[in-house]
mmCIF file of C-alpha atoms in Angstrom:
data_model
loop_
_atom_site.group_PDB
_atom_site.id
_atom_site.type_symbol
_atom_site.label_atom_id
_atom_site.label_comp_id
_atom_site.label_asym_id
_atom_site.label_seq_id
_atom_site.Cartn_x
_atom_site.Cartn_y
_atom_site.Cartn_z
ATOM 1 C CA UNK A 22 0.000 0.000 0.000
ATOM 2 C CA UNK A 23 2.829 2.383 0.784
ATOM 3 C CA UNK A 24 4.337 1.749 -2.668
ATOM 4 C CA UNK A 25 1.123 2.870 -4.324
ATOM 5 C CA UNK A 26 1.072 6.090 -2.264
ATOM 6 C CA UNK A 27 4.769 6.747 -2.929
ATOM 7 C CA UNK A 28 4.396 6.264 -6.675
ATOM 8 C CA UNK A 29 1.281 8.443 -6.916
ATOM 9 C CA UNK A 30 2.631 11.298 -4.712
ATOM 10 C CA UNK A 31 5.753 11.854 -6.798
ATOM 11 C CA UNK A 32 3.923 13.891 -9.510
ATOM 12 C CA UNK A 33 2.222 16.006 -6.828
ATOM 13 C CA UNK A 34 5.551 16.853 -5.236
ATOM 14 C CA UNK A 35 6.951 17.824 -8.641
ATOM 15 C CA UNK A 36 3.973 20.081 -9.417
ATOM 16 C CA UNK A 37 4.131 21.638 -5.949
ATOM 17 C CA UNK A 38 7.881 22.302 -6.277
ATOM 18 C CA UNK A 39 7.320 23.897 -9.714
ATOM 19 C CA UNK A 40 4.610 26.178 -8.359
ATOM 20 C CA UNK A 41 6.796 27.204 -5.418
ATOM 21 C CA UNK A 42 9.647 27.946 -7.833
ATOM 22 C CA UNK A 43 7.379 30.148 -9.978
ATOM 23 C CA UNK A 44 6.117 32.037 -6.910
ATOM 24 C CA UNK A 45 9.635 32.526 -5.559
ATOM 25 C CA UNK A 46 10.836 33.756 -8.958
ATOM 26 C CA UNK A 47 7.902 36.176 -9.194
ATOM 27 C CA UNK A 48 8.602 37.535 -5.716
ATOM 28 C CA UNK A 49 12.351 37.974 -6.325
ATOM 29 C CA UNK A 50 11.725 39.647 -9.695
ATOM 30 C CA UNK A 51 9.338 42.173 -8.116
ATOM 31 C CA UNK A 52 11.808 42.780 -5.314
ATOM 32 C CA UNK A 53 14.619 43.495 -7.783
ATOM 33 C CA UNK A 54 12.438 45.948 -9.740
ATOM 34 C CA UNK A 55 11.785 48.082 -6.698
ATOM 35 C CA UNK A 56 14.048 50.947 -5.909
ATOM 36 C CA UNK A 57 14.097 54.369 -4.382
ATOM 37 C CA UNK A 58 15.744 57.724 -4.740
ATOM 38 C CA UNK A 59 18.961 57.921 -2.729
ATOM 39 C CA UNK A 60 20.130 61.425 -1.864
ATOM 40 C CA UNK A 61 23.778 62.257 -1.196
ATOM 41 C CA UNK A 62 24.941 65.621 0.171
ATOM 42 C CA UNK A 63 27.954 67.006 -1.671
ATOM 43 C CA UNK A 64 28.440 70.628 -0.690
ATOM 44 C CA UNK A 65 26.438 72.907 1.576
ATOM 45 C CA UNK A 66 27.092 76.593 2.233
ATOM 46 C CA UNK A 67 25.235 78.949 4.541
ATOM 47 C CA UNK A 68 25.344 82.745 4.607
ATOM 48 C CA UNK A 69 23.896 85.036 7.255
ATOM 49 C CA UNK A 70 22.970 88.271 5.517
ATOM 50 C CA UNK A 71 22.902 91.714 7.126
ATOM 51 C CA UNK A 72 21.534 94.780 5.425
ATOM 52 C CA UNK A 73 23.921 97.674 4.861
ATOM 53 C CA UNK A 74 23.145 101.387 4.604
ATOM 54 C CA UNK A 75 23.007 101.229 0.789
ATOM 55 C CA UNK A 76 20.198 98.654 0.609
ATOM 56 C CA UNK A 77 22.481 95.704 -0.166
ATOM 57 C CA UNK A 78 23.403 92.667 1.859
ATOM 58 C CA UNK A 79 26.666 91.772 3.581
ATOM 59 C CA UNK A 80 27.386 88.069 4.282
ATOM 60 C CA UNK A 81 28.425 87.329 7.889
ATOM 61 C CA UNK A 82 29.536 84.218 9.780
ATOM 62 C CA UNK A 83 27.156 84.517 12.742
ATOM 63 C CA UNK A 84 23.635 85.710 13.445
ATOM 64 C CA UNK A 85 23.597 89.224 14.937
ATOM 65 C CA UNK A 86 20.892 91.785 15.691
ATOM 66 C CA UNK A 87 21.241 93.129 12.144
ATOM 67 C CA UNK A 88 20.801 89.755 10.423
ATOM 68 C CA UNK A 89 17.768 89.889 8.151
ATOM 69 C CA UNK A 90 17.939 86.533 6.359
ATOM 70 C CA UNK A 91 19.779 83.259 5.950
ATOM 71 C CA UNK A 92 20.799 82.027 2.507
ATOM 72 C CA UNK A 93 21.639 78.349 1.975
ATOM 73 C CA UNK A 94 23.160 76.760 -1.128
ATOM 74 C CA UNK A 95 23.257 72.967 -1.409
ATOM 75 C CA UNK A 96 24.609 70.568 -3.982
ATOM 76 C CA UNK A 97 22.953 67.139 -3.903
ATOM 77 C CA UNK A 98 23.154 63.958 -5.961
ATOM 78 C CA UNK A 99 19.888 62.088 -6.537
ATOM 79 C CA UNK A 100 20.188 58.465 -7.707
ATOM 80 C CA UNK A 101 17.390 56.112 -8.807
ATOM 81 C CA UNK A 102 18.375 52.672 -7.483
ATOM 82 C CA UNK A 103 15.777 50.825 -9.584
ATOM 83 C CA UNK A 104 16.952 49.115 -12.767
ATOM 84 C CA UNK A 105 13.481 48.996 -14.326
ATOM 85 C CA UNK A 106 11.201 51.823 -13.219
ATOM 86 C CA UNK A 107 11.191 55.603 -13.134
ATOM 87 C CA UNK A 108 11.150 57.388 -9.799
ATOM 88 C CA UNK A 109 9.424 60.698 -9.207
ATOM 89 C CA UNK A 110 9.893 63.365 -6.544
ATOM 90 C CA UNK A 111 7.060 65.918 -6.321
ATOM 91 C CA UNK A 112 6.410 68.997 -4.168
ATOM 92 C CA UNK A 113 10.021 69.257 -3.028
ATOM 93 C CA UNK A 114 10.627 71.460 0.017
ATOM 94 C CA UNK A 115 12.959 72.025 2.940
ATOM 95 C CA UNK A 116 11.346 71.411 6.327
ATOM 96 C CA UNK A 117 12.405 73.010 9.621
ATOM 97 C CA UNK A 118 10.999 71.828 12.959
ATOM 98 C CA UNK A 119 11.170 74.384 15.722
ATOM 99 C CA UNK A 120 9.569 75.520 18.966
ATOM 100 C CA UNK A 121 6.989 77.621 17.101
ATOM 101 C CA UNK A 122 5.926 74.749 14.830
ATOM 102 C CA UNK A 123 7.046 73.447 11.480
ATOM 103 C CA UNK A 124 7.998 75.740 8.637
ATOM 104 C CA UNK A 125 8.735 74.979 4.994
ATOM 105 C CA UNK A 126 10.861 76.703 2.384
ATOM 106 C CA UNK A 127 10.301 76.293 -1.344
ATOM 107 C CA UNK A 128 13.372 75.570 -3.434
ATOM 108 C CA UNK A 129 13.609 78.155 -6.247
ATOM 109 C CA UNK A 130 10.941 76.887 -8.657
ATOM 110 C CA UNK A 131 11.901 73.246 -8.091
ATOM 111 C CA UNK A 132 8.671 71.268 -8.083
ATOM 112 C CA UNK A 133 9.159 67.866 -9.735
ATOM 113 C CA UNK A 134 12.027 65.536 -10.574
ATOM 114 C CA UNK A 135 11.653 62.506 -12.852
ATOM 115 C CA UNK A 136 14.567 60.035 -12.721
ATOM 116 C CA UNK A 137 15.018 57.281 -15.292
ATOM 117 C CA UNK A 138 16.223 53.829 -14.132
ATOM 118 C CA UNK A 139 19.766 53.981 -12.700
ATOM 119 C CA UNK A 140 19.958 57.719 -13.427
ATOM 120 C CA UNK A 141 22.145 60.049 -11.377
ATOM 121 C CA UNK A 142 21.154 63.721 -11.255
ATOM 122 C CA UNK A 143 23.256 66.505 -9.747
ATOM 123 C CA UNK A 144 21.055 69.173 -8.223
ATOM 124 C CA UNK A 145 22.140 72.617 -7.046
ATOM 125 C CA UNK A 146 19.483 74.288 -4.950
ATOM 126 C CA UNK A 147 19.323 77.459 -2.946
ATOM 127 C CA UNK A 148 16.775 78.897 -0.578
ATOM 128 C CA UNK A 149 16.439 81.733 1.854
ATOM 129 C CA UNK A 150 14.765 82.089 5.222
ATOM 130 C CA UNK A 151 13.952 85.403 6.866
ATOM 131 C CA UNK A 152 11.864 84.503 9.944
ATOM 132 C CA UNK A 153 12.856 82.809 13.241
ATOM 133 C CA UNK A 154 16.529 82.744 12.272
ATOM 134 C CA UNK A 155 17.889 81.371 15.580
ATOM 135 C CA UNK A 156 15.193 78.694 15.671
ATOM 136 C CA UNK A 157 15.951 77.597 12.111
ATOM 137 C CA UNK A 158 19.674 77.399 12.827
ATOM 138 C CA UNK A 159 19.078 75.134 15.842
ATOM 139 C CA UNK A 160 16.240 73.004 14.444
ATOM 140 C CA UNK A 161 16.519 69.748 12.460
ATOM 141 C CA UNK A 162 16.417 70.179 8.679
ATOM 142 C CA UNK A 163 14.772 67.746 6.275
ATOM 143 C CA UNK A 164 14.518 67.506 2.493
ATOM 144 C CA UNK A 165 10.922 66.343 1.916
ATOM 145 C CA UNK A 166 9.054 65.219 -1.193
ATOM 146 C CA UNK A 167 6.242 62.940 -2.330
ATOM 147 C CA UNK A 168 7.273 59.834 -4.291
ATOM 148 C CA UNK A 169 5.455 58.146 -7.205
ATOM 149 C CA UNK A 170 3.159 56.319 -4.737
ATOM 150 C CA UNK A 171 2.175 59.673 -3.176
ATOM 151 C CA UNK A 172 3.973 58.860 0.075
ATOM 152 C CA UNK A 173 5.905 61.524 1.950
ATOM 153 C CA UNK A 174 9.659 60.888 1.987
ATOM 154 C CA UNK A 175 11.923 62.715 4.455
ATOM 155 C CA UNK A 176 15.707 62.914 4.144
ATOM 156 C CA UNK A 177 17.609 64.400 7.078
ATOM 157 C CA UNK A 178 20.193 67.073 6.223
ATOM 158 C CA UNK A 179 23.542 66.859 8.030
ATOM 159 C CA UNK A 180 23.661 70.120 9.999
ATOM 160 C CA UNK A 181 27.210 69.615 11.279
ATOM 161 C CA UNK A 182 28.398 70.026 7.704
ATOM 162 C CA UNK A 183 26.227 73.143 7.347
ATOM 163 C CA UNK A 184 27.717 75.103 10.200
ATOM 164 C CA UNK A 185 31.263 73.674 10.254
ATOM 165 C CA UNK A 186 32.649 76.256 7.824
ATOM 166 C CA UNK A 187 31.199 79.129 9.868
ATOM 167 C CA UNK A 188 33.089 78.240 13.066
#
């Protein structure tokens, strides 16, 4: 009796192993097609601007009573890690969390980025802030955007690199 069961179960085991192989292949293929946008900080410069008597601005190294705004210039690399699909970044902003709430700064007409598979894009952005200057200097900074699935993505900016050149 056991020989009959053994001989008849062999095709079922083969079919089951084939189905498991197809499912595993499908899962691994979908996993390899996924990717994300990786962001690397290259160069970041910050300028504290004071107004002079002629209506211009003088860059300074520290915030004083005469400081009217902060100007930040950043150079970032954005890389799409997917080998098969495009990645999108929409509604790109800088986010500052402080004692008085969260504030955002738009990035000079930068709204959307569309990256092809395995594409590397160098991005130079600049923005200015003219309210709550001490709070913005001491608060955490994030580069935020919505991805192609309409999910909010937050990338923390290294502040030690921001203020190291001003010391």
